[in-house]
Short mmCIF file of C-alpha atoms in Angstrom, two decimals:
data_model
loop_
_atom_site.label_atom_id
_atom_site.label_comp_id
_atom_site.label_asym_id
_atom_site.label_seq_id
_atom_site.Cartn_x
_atom_site.Cartn_y
_atom_site.Cartn_z
CA MET L 1 -189.56 -204.89 143.54
CA ARG L 2 -191.83 -202.35 141.43
CA VAL L 3 -194.84 -203.76 139.64
CA PRO L 4 -196.35 -201.43 137.63
CA LEU L 5 -199.39 -203.55 137.02
CA ILE L 6 -200.56 -203.49 140.44
CA ASP L 7 -201.92 -199.81 140.00
CA PRO L 8 -204.11 -200.18 136.95
CA VAL L 9 -205.80 -203.81 138.53
CA LYS L 10 -206.74 -201.66 141.77
CA ALA L 11 -208.07 -199.08 139.59
CA ILE L 12 -210.49 -201.60 137.73
CA ALA L 13 -211.24 -202.96 141.11
CA ALA L 14 -212.00 -199.67 142.51
CA GLN L 15 -214.52 -198.76 139.98
CA LEU L 16 -216.46 -202.37 140.24
CA ILE L 17 -216.60 -201.09 144.04
CA VAL L 18 -218.38 -197.61 142.93
CA TRP L 19 -220.72 -199.30 140.56
CA HIS L 20 -221.91 -201.88 142.77
CA HIS L 21 -222.35 -199.76 145.55
CA MET L 22 -224.43 -197.44 142.93
CA MET L 23 -226.55 -200.45 141.77
CA LEU L 24 -227.12 -202.00 145.37
CA TYR L 25 -228.28 -198.67 147.09
CA SER L 26 -229.84 -196.85 144.65
CA SER L 27 -233.66 -196.43 142.85
CA MET L 28 -231.71 -196.65 139.57
CA ARG L 29 -231.08 -200.45 139.68
CA ALA L 30 -234.91 -201.42 139.04
CA PRO L 31 -235.46 -199.83 135.85
CA LEU L 32 -231.38 -200.52 134.75
CA GLU L 33 -231.81 -204.28 135.70
CA GLU L 34 -234.77 -204.22 133.20
CA ALA L 35 -232.67 -202.91 130.25
CA PHE L 36 -229.50 -204.80 131.03
CA PRO L 37 -230.25 -207.95 133.13
CA ALA L 38 -227.27 -209.93 132.82
CA PHE L 39 -224.77 -206.40 133.12
CA ILE L 40 -226.54 -204.83 136.17
CA GLY L 41 -227.11 -208.26 138.15
CA PHE L 42 -223.60 -208.78 137.77
CA LEU L 43 -222.86 -204.94 139.21
CA ALA L 44 -225.18 -205.55 141.84
CA ASN L 45 -223.77 -208.87 142.96
CA GLU L 46 -220.54 -210.42 141.92
CA ALA L 47 -218.97 -207.18 141.83
CA LYS L 48 -218.76 -206.83 145.44
CA TYR L 49 -215.89 -209.74 145.09
CA ALA L 50 -213.26 -207.29 143.80
CA VAL L 51 -212.53 -206.13 147.18
CA GLN L 52 -210.74 -209.47 147.01
CA VAL L 53 -207.94 -207.81 144.94
CA PHE L 54 -207.21 -205.12 147.28
CA LEU L 55 -207.04 -208.03 150.22
CA VAL L 56 -204.65 -210.19 148.13
CA ILE L 57 -202.35 -207.05 146.56
CA GLY L 58 -202.17 -206.07 149.89
CA GLY L 59 -200.90 -208.66 151.20
CA PHE L 60 -197.89 -209.00 148.12
CA LEU L 61 -197.34 -205.48 149.39
CA ALA L 62 -197.16 -206.20 153.17
CA ALA L 63 -194.55 -208.93 152.16
CA GLN L 64 -192.79 -206.73 149.85
CA SER L 65 -192.11 -203.89 152.43
CA PHE L 66 -190.76 -206.50 155.25
CA GLU L 67 -188.43 -208.28 152.91
CA LYS L 68 -185.82 -206.84 154.51
CA TYR L 69 -186.25 -208.63 157.65
CA LEU L 70 -186.69 -211.43 155.99
CA VAL L 71 -183.76 -211.96 153.75
CA SER L 72 -181.35 -214.32 155.57
CA THR L 73 -177.53 -214.69 155.33
CA ASN L 74 -176.22 -217.97 157.34
CA ASN L 75 -179.80 -218.39 158.70
CA ARG L 76 -179.71 -214.78 160.26
CA SER L 77 -181.78 -211.82 159.09
CA ARG L 78 -180.52 -209.01 157.65
CA THR L 79 -182.14 -206.38 159.61
CA THR L 80 -183.36 -206.98 163.06
CA PHE L 81 -187.17 -206.43 163.77
CA SER L 82 -187.27 -204.61 166.91
CA LEU L 83 -189.70 -203.67 169.34
CA ALA L 84 -189.43 -199.61 167.61
CA VAL L 85 -189.48 -200.85 164.42
CA LEU L 86 -193.11 -202.90 165.14
CA ILE L 87 -194.23 -199.38 167.03
CA GLU L 88 -192.91 -197.30 163.90
CA ALA L 89 -194.33 -199.88 161.20
CA VAL L 90 -197.78 -200.15 162.96
CA ALA L 91 -198.11 -196.39 163.51
CA ASN L 92 -197.17 -195.26 159.84
CA ARG L 93 -199.60 -197.85 158.79
CA TYR L 94 -202.51 -196.29 160.77
CA SER L 95 -201.40 -192.86 159.99
CA ARG L 96 -201.47 -193.71 156.25
CA LEU L 97 -205.03 -194.76 156.34
CA ILE L 98 -206.51 -192.45 158.56
CA LYS L 99 -205.69 -189.69 157.14
CA PRO L 100 -207.92 -190.22 153.63
CA PHE L 101 -210.16 -191.88 156.11
CA GLY L 102 -210.94 -189.60 158.23
CA LEU L 103 -211.89 -186.77 156.17
CA ALA L 104 -214.39 -189.46 154.27
CA LEU L 105 -215.63 -190.03 157.73
CA LEU L 106 -216.52 -185.98 157.97
CA LEU L 107 -217.86 -186.05 154.71
CA ALA L 108 -219.92 -189.15 155.35
CA THR L 109 -221.00 -187.62 158.75
CA VAL L 110 -222.27 -184.15 156.65
CA SER L 111 -223.78 -186.25 153.48
CA ILE L 112 -226.13 -188.27 156.00
CA MET L 113 -227.05 -184.80 157.87
CA LEU L 114 -227.92 -183.34 154.12
CA THR L 115 -229.84 -186.70 152.97
CA LEU L 116 -231.96 -186.92 155.90
CA LYS L 117 -232.73 -183.03 155.77
CA VAL L 118 -233.39 -183.79 151.56
CA ALA L 119 -235.43 -187.37 152.19
CA PRO L 120 -236.32 -187.71 155.72
CA TYR L 121 -237.72 -191.33 155.28
CA ALA L 122 -234.20 -192.38 154.11
CA GLU L 123 -232.67 -195.37 156.18
CA LEU L 124 -230.33 -193.37 157.79
CA GLU L 125 -229.55 -192.42 161.27
CA ARG L 126 -227.53 -189.53 162.43
CA VAL L 127 -224.14 -190.23 163.54
CA GLU L 128 -223.36 -190.05 167.22
CA TRP L 129 -219.90 -189.18 168.31
CA ARG L 130 -218.94 -192.44 170.10
CA GLN L 131 -220.12 -194.19 166.63
CA PHE L 132 -217.39 -191.37 164.90
CA ALA L 133 -214.72 -192.30 167.46
CA ALA L 134 -214.88 -195.76 166.95
CA HIS L 135 -214.86 -195.64 163.13
CA LEU L 136 -211.56 -193.00 163.77
CA PHE L 137 -209.58 -196.08 165.80
CA LEU L 138 -210.92 -198.51 163.52
CA LEU L 139 -213.06 -200.18 166.00
CA HIS L 140 -216.37 -199.51 164.69
CA ASP L 141 -217.27 -203.34 163.70
CA VAL L 142 -215.77 -204.96 166.86
CA MET L 143 -217.65 -202.33 169.08
CA GLY L 144 -220.81 -203.33 167.01
CA PHE L 145 -221.44 -199.43 165.56
CA ASP L 146 -223.29 -199.58 162.18
CA ALA L 147 -220.77 -198.31 159.53
CA ILE L 148 -221.10 -194.82 158.60
CA SER L 149 -220.23 -195.31 155.35
CA ALA L 150 -220.20 -198.62 152.63
CA GLY L 151 -216.35 -200.11 152.43
CA VAL L 152 -215.47 -198.51 155.74
CA TRP L 153 -215.23 -202.18 156.75
CA TYR L 154 -212.04 -202.84 154.91
CA VAL L 155 -210.32 -199.95 156.19
CA ALA L 156 -210.09 -201.59 159.73
CA ILE L 157 -209.74 -204.94 158.40
CA ASP L 158 -206.46 -203.97 156.26
CA PHE L 159 -205.00 -202.30 159.52
CA GLN L 160 -205.93 -205.60 161.45
CA LEU L 161 -204.27 -207.67 158.44
CA PHE L 162 -200.92 -205.74 158.28
CA VAL L 163 -200.70 -205.60 162.36
CA MET L 164 -201.43 -209.70 162.12
CA PHE L 165 -198.63 -209.94 159.42
CA THR L 166 -196.29 -207.52 161.22
CA LEU L 167 -196.52 -209.79 164.48
CA ILE L 168 -196.13 -212.87 162.53
CA VAL L 169 -192.81 -211.15 160.75
CA ILE L 170 -191.31 -210.19 164.10
CA PHE L 171 -191.80 -213.62 165.72
CA SER L 172 -190.87 -215.46 162.72
CA GLN L 173 -187.71 -213.70 162.91
CA ARG L 174 -186.94 -214.16 166.61
CA LEU L 175 -187.75 -217.97 165.96
CA SER L 176 -185.86 -218.05 163.25
CA GLY L 177 -182.84 -216.59 164.83
CA PHE L 178 -183.17 -218.65 168.37
CA PHE L 179 -183.56 -222.16 166.03
CA GLY L 180 -181.00 -221.02 163.60
CA LEU L 181 -183.83 -221.50 160.55
CA ASN L 182 -184.63 -219.29 157.48
CA ALA L 183 -186.90 -216.36 158.45
CA ALA L 184 -188.26 -215.90 155.11
CA PHE L 185 -189.45 -219.51 155.12
CA THR L 186 -190.40 -219.45 158.60
CA VAL L 187 -192.85 -216.31 157.75
CA LEU L 188 -194.16 -218.41 154.75
CA THR L 189 -195.02 -221.44 156.84
CA PHE L 190 -197.00 -219.26 159.58
CA THR L 191 -198.63 -217.43 156.82
CA LEU L 192 -199.40 -220.97 155.01
CA GLY L 193 -200.98 -222.17 158.47
CA LEU L 194 -202.99 -219.49 159.26
CA SER L 195 -203.95 -219.11 155.51
CA ILE L 196 -205.36 -222.69 155.66
CA ALA L 197 -207.50 -222.02 158.97
CA ALA L 198 -208.68 -219.21 157.39
CA PHE L 199 -209.99 -221.11 154.46
CA PHE L 200 -211.38 -224.17 156.24
CA GLY L 201 -212.21 -222.30 159.50
CA PHE L 202 -212.35 -218.89 160.02
CA ASN L 203 -213.57 -217.87 156.59
CA ARG L 204 -216.72 -220.12 156.95
CA LEU L 205 -218.16 -218.68 160.39
CA PRO L 206 -219.70 -215.20 159.43
CA GLU L 207 -219.96 -213.98 162.84
CA LEU L 208 -215.70 -213.55 162.62
CA GLU L 209 -216.30 -210.90 159.76
CA ALA L 210 -215.06 -208.12 162.29
CA TRP L 211 -211.73 -209.90 162.37
CA ALA L 212 -208.44 -210.10 160.31
CA PRO L 213 -208.52 -214.03 160.71
CA TYR L 214 -211.52 -214.12 158.78
CA PHE L 215 -209.75 -212.52 155.38
CA PHE L 216 -206.55 -213.62 155.99
CA GLY L 217 -206.71 -216.49 153.73
CA SER L 218 -206.63 -214.30 151.18
CA TYR L 219 -204.45 -211.56 152.23
CA GLY L 220 -202.31 -214.66 152.61
CA LEU L 221 -202.35 -215.72 148.84
CA GLY L 222 -200.72 -212.58 148.09
CA VAL L 223 -197.77 -213.07 150.77
CA ILE L 224 -197.62 -216.69 149.18
CA ALA L 225 -197.22 -214.74 145.64
CA HIS L 226 -194.63 -212.67 147.21
CA ARG L 227 -192.41 -215.11 148.25
CA ALA L 228 -192.70 -217.09 145.13
CA VAL L 229 -191.51 -214.62 142.81
CA VAL L 230 -188.87 -213.42 145.30
CA ALA L 231 -187.69 -216.96 145.48
CA LYS L 232 -188.15 -217.23 141.67
CA GLU L 233 -190.28 -220.25 142.42
CA LYS L 234 -193.68 -219.42 140.55
CA MET L 235 -195.03 -222.71 139.40
CA LEU L 236 -194.46 -224.06 143.05
CA GLY L 237 -196.36 -220.81 144.46
CA ALA L 238 -199.04 -221.24 141.55
CA SER L 239 -199.20 -224.77 142.72
CA VAL L 240 -199.79 -224.23 146.32
CA ILE L 241 -202.13 -221.66 145.50
CA VAL L 242 -204.00 -223.96 143.03
CA VAL L 243 -204.31 -227.11 145.44
CA LEU L 244 -205.09 -224.51 148.36
CA VAL L 245 -208.08 -222.90 146.89
CA SER L 246 -209.40 -225.78 145.20
CA VAL L 247 -209.63 -228.20 148.16
CA ALA L 248 -211.06 -225.14 149.92
CA MET L 249 -213.75 -224.68 147.56
CA ALA L 250 -214.28 -228.27 147.19
CA VAL L 251 -214.85 -228.26 151.26
CA ASP L 252 -217.37 -225.01 150.80
CA PHE L 253 -217.94 -223.35 147.56
CA ARG L 254 -216.99 -219.48 147.87
CA GLU L 255 -217.24 -217.57 144.73
CA ARG L 256 -214.91 -214.97 146.13
CA LEU L 257 -211.85 -217.38 146.52
CA LEU L 258 -211.98 -217.71 142.85
CA VAL L 259 -210.94 -213.84 142.46
CA ALA L 260 -208.41 -214.19 145.13
CA ALA L 261 -207.00 -217.14 143.88
CA GLY L 262 -207.07 -215.31 140.31
CA THR L 263 -205.43 -212.29 141.53
CA ALA L 264 -202.90 -214.23 143.13
CA GLY L 265 -202.01 -215.88 140.01
CA PHE L 266 -201.74 -212.36 138.48
CA LEU L 267 -199.36 -211.51 141.03
CA LEU L 268 -197.14 -214.18 139.95
CA ILE L 269 -197.07 -212.58 136.44
CA ALA L 270 -197.02 -209.01 137.26
CA PRO L 271 -193.66 -208.37 138.29
CA SER L 272 -192.27 -209.60 134.81
CA ILE L 273 -194.00 -207.35 133.11
CA GLN L 274 -192.46 -204.02 133.11
CA ASN L 275 -192.83 -201.98 130.52
CA LEU L 276 -196.65 -200.96 129.60
CA PRO L 277 -198.11 -199.48 126.26
CA ASN L 278 -198.13 -195.81 126.15
CA TRP L 279 -201.92 -195.79 126.40
CA MET L 280 -201.44 -196.88 129.93
CA LYS L 281 -199.21 -193.80 130.59
CA THR L 282 -201.62 -191.13 130.04
CA ARG L 283 -202.83 -188.58 132.24
CA CYS L 284 -206.44 -190.11 132.35
CA VAL L 285 -205.09 -193.67 133.21
CA ASN L 286 -202.72 -191.96 135.65
CA PHE L 287 -205.36 -190.59 137.51
CA PHE L 288 -207.75 -193.88 137.98
CA ASN L 289 -204.48 -195.35 139.17
CA GLN L 290 -203.90 -192.68 141.63
CA SER L 291 -207.25 -192.23 142.81
CA SER L 292 -208.36 -195.81 143.56
CA TYR L 293 -207.68 -195.63 147.06
CA PRO L 294 -209.49 -192.07 147.46
CA LEU L 295 -212.50 -193.23 145.65
CA PHE L 296 -212.98 -196.33 147.46
CA LEU L 297 -213.57 -193.94 150.59
CA ILE L 298 -215.10 -190.76 148.94
CA HIS L 299 -217.91 -192.29 146.78
CA TYR L 300 -220.47 -193.43 149.28
CA PRO L 301 -221.13 -189.93 150.85
CA VAL L 302 -221.18 -188.85 147.69
CA ALA L 303 -223.48 -190.96 145.94
CA VAL L 304 -225.99 -191.36 148.89
CA LEU L 305 -226.72 -187.41 148.88
CA LEU L 306 -226.87 -187.82 145.12
CA PHE L 307 -229.17 -190.80 145.28
CA ALA L 308 -231.86 -189.01 147.30
CA PHE L 309 -232.14 -186.13 144.74
CA ILE L 310 -232.64 -188.71 142.34
CA ASP L 311 -235.54 -190.37 144.20
CA LEU L 312 -237.03 -187.02 144.52
CA MET L 313 -237.02 -186.68 140.58
CA HIS L 314 -239.07 -190.00 140.22
CA LEU L 315 -237.17 -190.99 137.17
CA LYS L 316 -238.76 -193.57 135.10
CA SER L 317 -237.12 -194.14 131.62
CA VAL L 318 -233.70 -196.35 130.99
CA GLU L 319 -232.22 -193.32 129.40
CA GLN L 320 -233.06 -191.06 132.73
CA ASN L 321 -231.95 -193.61 134.94
CA LEU L 322 -228.44 -194.14 132.95
CA CYS L 323 -227.90 -190.33 133.00
CA ALA L 324 -228.20 -189.93 136.12
CA ALA L 325 -226.02 -192.66 136.82
CA PHE L 326 -223.53 -191.58 135.00
CA ILE L 327 -223.69 -188.28 136.23
CA CYS L 328 -223.54 -189.82 140.09
CA TYR L 329 -220.34 -191.39 138.98
CA GLY L 330 -218.74 -188.33 137.72
CA PHE L 331 -219.26 -186.46 140.76
CA CYS L 332 -217.56 -189.41 142.94
CA LEU L 333 -214.40 -188.80 140.65
CA VAL L 334 -214.37 -185.44 141.17
CA ALA L 335 -214.97 -185.84 145.01
CA ALA L 336 -211.85 -188.52 144.73
CA LYS L 337 -209.59 -185.68 142.99
CA GLY L 338 -210.74 -183.25 145.64
CA LEU L 339 -209.65 -185.47 148.12
CA MET L 340 -206.41 -186.44 146.95
CA ASN L 341 -205.61 -182.25 146.60
CA THR L 342 -206.67 -182.16 150.23
CA LEU L 343 -204.27 -184.48 150.93
CA ALA L 344 -201.64 -183.22 148.88
CA VAL L 345 -201.92 -180.14 150.56
CA TYR L 346 -202.13 -181.30 154.12
CA GLU L 347 -198.88 -183.52 153.56
CA LYS L 348 -196.95 -180.35 152.36
CA LEU L 349 -198.23 -178.58 155.47
CA GLU L 350 -197.44 -181.50 157.81
CA LEU L 351 -194.05 -182.01 156.28
CA ALA L 352 -193.42 -178.28 156.91
CA VAL L 353 -194.40 -178.35 160.60
CA MET L 354 -192.25 -181.83 161.05
CA ARG L 355 -189.29 -179.70 159.75
CA ASN L 356 -189.62 -176.87 162.52
CA ALA L 357 -191.62 -178.45 165.31
CA GLN L 358 -191.73 -182.07 167.48
CA PRO L 359 -191.33 -185.57 165.95
CA GLY L 360 -194.63 -187.34 164.25
CA LEU L 361 -196.54 -189.56 166.28
CA ALA L 362 -194.93 -192.74 164.44
CA ARG L 363 -191.21 -191.11 165.43
CA TRP L 364 -192.16 -190.37 169.27
CA LEU L 365 -193.60 -193.65 169.34
CA SER L 366 -190.48 -195.20 168.20
CA LYS L 367 -188.27 -192.99 170.57
CA THR L 368 -190.69 -194.00 173.57
CA ALA L 369 -190.09 -198.08 172.46
CA GLN L 370 -186.69 -197.68 172.06
CA ALA L 371 -186.58 -195.96 175.64
CA ILE L 372 -188.43 -198.72 177.21
CA SER L 373 -186.47 -201.71 175.60
#
């Protein structure tokens, strides 16, 4: 199922996250907030909820990628979810995340070193090798290490959520096969149950922020939206989402849930819109669509170094700080483009090597799993 509107929405969310961090961590906020109090206040505070867009869409896309394991005919799934498929899916997900993430970590490490030379008073600490290794294995929050860059927590959580949903799918398929149930309905039941547990339990415990269950409510809304679209039960899906989120907010009001519910509602409608206007097909719009994840990863290392230089200039006027903010944003976009080009070159080299050398990590693990099973 092709959903052309997903990329533009992710692009908008990525820009909000960039400006949120620029206003939150730089000295530009104070003078700009005096001139534009409401807007800058929004960027520094409420804009952080844009990450809910990524969480909900992540659930929607995960459900879409596993659809072939959920479609049943005579109570039997069309494709069997084996241990080999499980390992390969998880390994592929890790590989996709870690390539741009690893490059962003390297740049963040270098950026911190340079920033400390430019501004020794900066509230930053040098990166230790154990800290860097924990980030590479997406265990930094779990192991209690300080984040090297803003937003790295999301990459780890995204991976945890994917693994969690993958286990739900394989368990549901085995369970449905044993009891003669519909696999898609079983997955939906488990997803709804865990979403309820998240909204009314896990998501209200800050000490669980390093773990997937804390965020599964939003992720689950994306899964529910996808199932409603596939089953052509959009009204039913919308009703479930509205009731679930409304009751959760009545128990404990959380603004982020409004964004999650709005994104899920958008995903119920978006698949029906296939033809986009011409202005949404331009090179400029395509760049923003394609660069949302690279920009999300790379903007902070670039911005934090520029913040140090901006601090040294002691900018006072609104015009100067506004100009500095847009220059900083422009450098972030350039860095995102550079990361995209670097990844493109790397993938071409990787493809050439895989054609002439040993299989990649995911394929090797898959063969190992087949041998074990």
